[in-house]
Amino acid sequence: MDSSQPPPFLESFLGRYNSPSDLANSRPYVTLTFAQSIDAKIAGRNGKQLLLSGKESMVMTHWMRTMHDAIMIGIGTALNDDPQLNTRHLPPRSPNPAQNNHDKPYHLPRPVILDTYLRFSPTSKLLKNYQQGVGRRPWVFCADSLDAADVGDRLASLEKAGARIFRISGTTEDGQLPLPAVLQHLQGLGICSVMVEGGARVIRSFLSASASASSGLVDSIIVTVAPMFVGEDGVGYSYESVPDEVSGFKQIFTEVLGKDSIVGLVPI
């Protein structure tokens, strides 16, 4: 694979985001993406990060990031992995006077953290990168029901570190933020496409909200399948609990990158 350009299948698959659609008027387009083992595990014990993706598929994921306005993760991923959500695995761009792109940086998606109880760390890599001018300001979404007396210090620390905080009304039965409200808020902020990278609870929530193409919240799924088994201690996204939702997607492509298989799906 030529790593200096996005894989053609990826450009073709996500290129339809550039087409006018009524969907874009109500919420951003959503790409749900994750890497899993053959036995459908996406993390280790207690959510510990696993290095599942090979070099080639990791580069593909970073190209995917350049194709979206925002990149969304849950607070579990933010705390366990302390990710940077940037494009550091992409090759340096060569000077090209004809295109006037000498040292032109890659597009960085806006980091979005779903953080119901405002647990995001003010010393995270995302905030450090923003402070150093090499990353975008993270947007943190929390519940508006939080007691100011309980979270006032955390809120002040995060805002001082550079985070922008948004409060969302209501929570689900399991304490998560309502995804339609979050997406609508993002659309109002000018976000037209969102790449959702997990973790497991966020993936389950998006799948559970995607019972059909008309009412669902996911427009594309891109799964990287690594040729390994993790075992019973691994964490999956519990697809058994949402069989109707999963069956509501159809395969569009399967590609092999290095040792991994890449599968793309869309709603039926």
Coordinates of C-alpha atoms in Angstrom, one line a residue:
M1 CA 0.0 0.0 0.0
D2 CA 1.2 3.5 -0.9
S3 CA 1.1 5.2 2.6
S4 CA 1.5 8.7 1.0
Q5 CA -2.1 8.6 -0.1
P6 CA -5.3 7.3 1.5
P7 CA -6.3 3.8 0.4
P8 CA -8.6 4.1 -2.7
F9 CA -11.2 1.9 -1.1
L10 CA -11.3 4.3 1.9
E11 CA -11.7 7.4 -0.3
S12 CA -14.4 5.7 -2.3
F13 CA -16.3 4.5 0.8
L14 CA -16.2 7.8 2.7
G15 CA -16.4 10.0 -0.4
R16 CA -20.2 9.9 -0.3
Y17 CA -20.0 12.1 2.8
N18 CA -19.3 14.9 0.4
S19 CA -22.7 14.4 -1.3
P20 CA -25.7 16.6 -0.3
S21 CA -28.1 14.8 2.0
D22 CA -31.1 15.6 4.2
L23 CA -29.3 13.7 6.9
A24 CA -26.6 16.3 7.2
N25 CA -29.2 18.9 8.1
S26 CA -30.2 17.1 11.3
R27 CA -26.9 15.5 12.5
P28 CA -23.4 14.8 11.3
Y29 CA -22.5 11.8 9.3
V30 CA -21.1 9.1 11.7
T31 CA -18.4 6.5 11.0
L32 CA -18.1 3.9 13.7
T33 CA -14.7 2.3 13.6
F34 CA -12.7 -0.1 15.8
A35 CA -10.1 -2.8 15.7
Q36 CA -11.0 -6.3 17.1
S37 CA -9.5 -9.7 17.5
I38 CA -10.9 -12.8 15.8
D39 CA -12.9 -13.5 18.9
A40 CA -14.4 -10.0 18.8
K41 CA -12.4 -8.4 21.6
I42 CA -11.4 -4.7 21.4
A43 CA -9.6 -4.3 24.7
G44 CA -7.9 -6.3 27.4
R45 CA -8.9 -6.9 31.0
N46 CA -10.6 -3.9 32.6
G47 CA -10.5 -2.0 29.3
K48 CA -6.7 -2.1 29.0
Q49 CA -5.5 -1.0 25.6
L50 CA -4.5 -3.7 23.2
L51 CA -2.3 -3.2 20.2
L52 CA -4.5 -5.0 17.6
S53 CA -3.9 -3.0 14.4
G54 CA -0.8 -3.7 12.3
K55 CA 1.2 -0.9 10.8
E56 CA -0.7 -0.7 7.5
S57 CA -4.2 -0.6 9.1
M58 CA -3.0 1.9 11.7
V59 CA -1.9 4.2 8.9
M60 CA -5.3 3.7 7.3
T61 CA -7.0 4.7 10.5
H62 CA -5.0 7.9 10.6
W63 CA -6.0 8.7 7.0
M64 CA -9.6 8.2 8.2
R65 CA -9.1 10.8 10.8
T66 CA -8.1 13.4 8.2
M67 CA -11.5 12.7 6.5
H68 CA -13.7 13.7 9.4
D69 CA -14.5 17.0 11.2
A70 CA -14.4 15.4 14.7
I71 CA -13.3 12.2 16.4
M72 CA -15.3 10.9 19.4
I73 CA -14.3 8.7 22.3
G74 CA -15.8 7.8 25.6
I75 CA -14.3 8.7 29.0
G76 CA -13.2 5.1 29.5
T77 CA -10.9 5.2 26.5
A78 CA -9.7 8.7 27.4
L79 CA -8.6 7.5 30.9
N80 CA -7.3 4.1 30.0
D81 CA -5.4 4.9 26.8
D82 CA -4.7 8.7 27.1
P83 CA -4.8 8.9 23.3
Q84 CA -3.6 11.8 21.1
L85 CA -6.1 11.3 18.3
N86 CA -3.8 12.9 15.8
T87 CA -2.2 11.8 12.4
R88 CA 1.3 11.1 13.6
H89 CA 1.5 7.8 11.7
L90 CA 1.1 9.5 8.3
P91 CA 4.2 10.2 6.3
P92 CA 5.7 13.7 6.1
R93 CA 4.5 15.6 3.1
S94 CA 7.1 16.2 0.4
P95 CA 7.5 19.7 -1.0
N96 CA 5.4 20.2 -4.1
P97 CA 5.6 23.7 -5.5
A98 CA 2.9 22.9 -8.0
Q99 CA 0.4 22.3 -5.2
N100 CA 1.9 24.8 -2.8
N101 CA 1.7 22.3 0.0
H102 CA 5.2 22.5 1.5
D103 CA 5.0 21.7 5.2
K104 CA 1.2 21.9 5.0
P105 CA -0.2 20.0 8.0
Y106 CA -2.7 17.2 7.7
H107 CA -6.3 18.0 8.7
L108 CA -6.8 17.2 12.4
P109 CA -10.3 16.2 13.6
R110 CA -11.7 17.9 16.7
P111 CA -11.4 15.7 19.7
V112 CA -14.8 15.0 21.4
I113 CA -15.0 13.2 24.8
L114 CA -18.2 11.8 26.1
D115 CA -17.8 12.3 29.9
T116 CA -21.0 12.2 31.8
Y117 CA -19.5 12.9 35.2
L118 CA -16.6 15.1 34.1
R119 CA -13.7 12.8 34.9
F120 CA -11.4 13.9 32.0
S121 CA -7.9 14.6 33.2
P122 CA -6.5 18.2 32.8
T123 CA -3.0 16.6 32.3
S124 CA -4.1 14.4 29.4
K125 CA -2.1 14.2 26.2
L126 CA -4.9 15.8 24.3
L127 CA -4.8 19.0 26.4
K128 CA -1.0 19.0 26.5
N129 CA -0.9 18.9 22.7
Y130 CA -3.4 21.7 22.6
Q131 CA -1.3 23.8 25.0
Q132 CA 1.8 23.2 22.9
G133 CA 0.1 24.2 19.7
V134 CA 0.2 20.7 18.1
G135 CA -3.4 19.6 18.7
R136 CA -6.9 21.0 18.6
R137 CA -8.8 22.1 21.6
P138 CA -10.7 19.1 23.1
W139 CA -14.5 19.4 23.5
V140 CA -15.8 17.6 26.6
F141 CA -19.6 16.8 26.9
C142 CA -21.0 16.2 30.3
A143 CA -24.4 16.0 32.0
D144 CA -26.0 19.3 32.9
S145 CA -27.3 17.7 36.1
L146 CA -23.9 17.7 37.7
D147 CA -23.8 19.5 41.0
A148 CA -21.6 22.6 40.6
A149 CA -20.4 22.2 44.2
D150 CA -19.1 18.7 43.4
V151 CA -17.5 19.4 40.0
G152 CA -16.6 23.0 40.3
D153 CA -12.9 22.4 40.9
R154 CA -12.7 19.8 38.1
L155 CA -14.5 22.1 35.7
A156 CA -12.2 25.0 36.5
S157 CA -9.1 22.8 36.1
L158 CA -10.3 21.5 32.7
E159 CA -11.2 24.9 31.4
K160 CA -7.9 26.4 32.6
A161 CA -6.1 23.5 30.8
G162 CA -7.9 24.5 27.6
A163 CA -10.9 22.1 27.4
R164 CA -14.2 23.5 26.2
I165 CA -17.1 22.0 28.2
F166 CA -20.6 21.4 27.0
R167 CA -23.5 20.4 29.2
I168 CA -26.1 18.0 27.8
S169 CA -29.6 17.5 29.3
G170 CA -30.6 14.0 30.4
T171 CA -28.8 10.7 30.7
T172 CA -29.7 7.1 29.7
E173 CA -30.5 4.4 32.3
D174 CA -26.9 3.4 32.4
G175 CA -25.7 6.9 32.9
Q176 CA -24.6 7.8 29.4
L177 CA -25.2 11.0 27.5
P178 CA -28.1 10.9 24.9
L179 CA -26.3 10.4 21.6
P180 CA -28.9 12.2 19.5
A181 CA -28.6 15.3 21.6
V182 CA -24.8 15.2 21.5
L183 CA -24.8 14.8 17.7
Q184 CA -27.3 17.6 17.2
H185 CA -25.2 19.9 19.4
L186 CA -22.1 19.0 17.3
Q187 CA -24.0 19.8 14.1
G188 CA -25.0 23.2 15.5
L189 CA -21.2 23.8 16.1
G190 CA -20.5 23.2 12.4
I191 CA -19.4 19.5 12.6
C192 CA -20.5 17.6 9.5
S193 CA -18.8 14.3 10.1
V194 CA -17.8 12.4 13.2
M195 CA -15.5 9.4 13.5
V196 CA -16.3 7.3 16.6
E197 CA -13.3 5.3 17.9
G198 CA -14.9 3.8 21.0
G199 CA -14.5 2.3 23.5
A200 CA -16.8 -0.6 24.1
R201 CA -19.7 1.3 25.8
V202 CA -19.8 3.9 23.1
I203 CA -19.8 1.3 20.4
R204 CA -22.6 -0.5 22.0
S205 CA -24.6 2.7 22.4
F206 CA -24.3 3.6 18.8
L207 CA -25.2 0.1 17.6
S208 CA -28.2 0.1 19.9
A209 CA -29.4 3.3 18.4
S210 CA -29.0 2.1 14.9
A211 CA -32.0 -0.2 14.4
S212 CA -32.6 1.1 10.9
A213 CA -31.2 3.4 8.3
S214 CA -33.9 6.0 8.9
S215 CA -33.7 6.1 12.7
G216 CA -30.1 5.0 13.3
L217 CA -27.1 7.1 14.2
V218 CA -24.4 5.2 12.2
D219 CA -23.8 5.8 8.5
S220 CA -20.7 3.7 8.1
I221 CA -18.9 0.9 10.1
I222 CA -15.2 0.2 9.4
V223 CA -13.8 -2.8 11.3
T224 CA -10.2 -3.9 11.4
V225 CA -10.0 -7.6 12.2
A226 CA -6.6 -8.7 13.6
P227 CA -5.5 -12.3 13.2
M228 CA -5.2 -13.1 16.9
F229 CA -7.3 -14.4 19.9
V230 CA -7.5 -12.4 23.1
G231 CA -9.5 -14.8 25.2
E232 CA -12.1 -14.6 28.0
D233 CA -10.4 -11.7 29.8
G234 CA -10.8 -9.4 26.8
V235 CA -13.5 -6.8 26.5
G236 CA -15.9 -6.9 23.6
Y237 CA -18.7 -4.7 22.5
S238 CA -21.4 -7.3 23.3
Y239 CA -22.9 -7.6 19.8
E240 CA -25.0 -10.5 21.2
S241 CA -27.1 -7.9 23.0
V242 CA -28.0 -6.0 19.8
P243 CA -28.6 -8.7 17.1
D244 CA -31.3 -6.8 15.2
E245 CA -29.1 -3.7 15.0
V246 CA -26.0 -5.6 13.7
S247 CA -28.1 -7.4 11.1
G248 CA -29.3 -4.1 9.9
F249 CA -25.9 -3.5 8.1
K250 CA -24.6 -4.9 4.9
Q251 CA -21.0 -5.4 3.8
I252 CA -19.7 -3.1 1.1
F253 CA -16.0 -4.1 1.0
T254 CA -13.4 -6.3 2.5
E255 CA -9.7 -5.5 2.0
V256 CA -6.5 -6.9 3.3
L257 CA -3.9 -4.5 4.7
G258 CA -0.8 -6.2 6.0
K259 CA -1.9 -8.9 8.4
D260 CA -5.3 -7.4 9.0
S261 CA -8.7 -7.6 7.3
I262 CA -10.7 -4.4 6.8
V263 CA -14.5 -4.6 6.5
G264 CA -16.8 -1.8 5.6
L265 CA -20.5 -1.8 6.2
V266 CA -23.5 0.5 5.7
P267 CA -27.1 0.4 6.9
I268 CA -29.4 -1.7 4.8

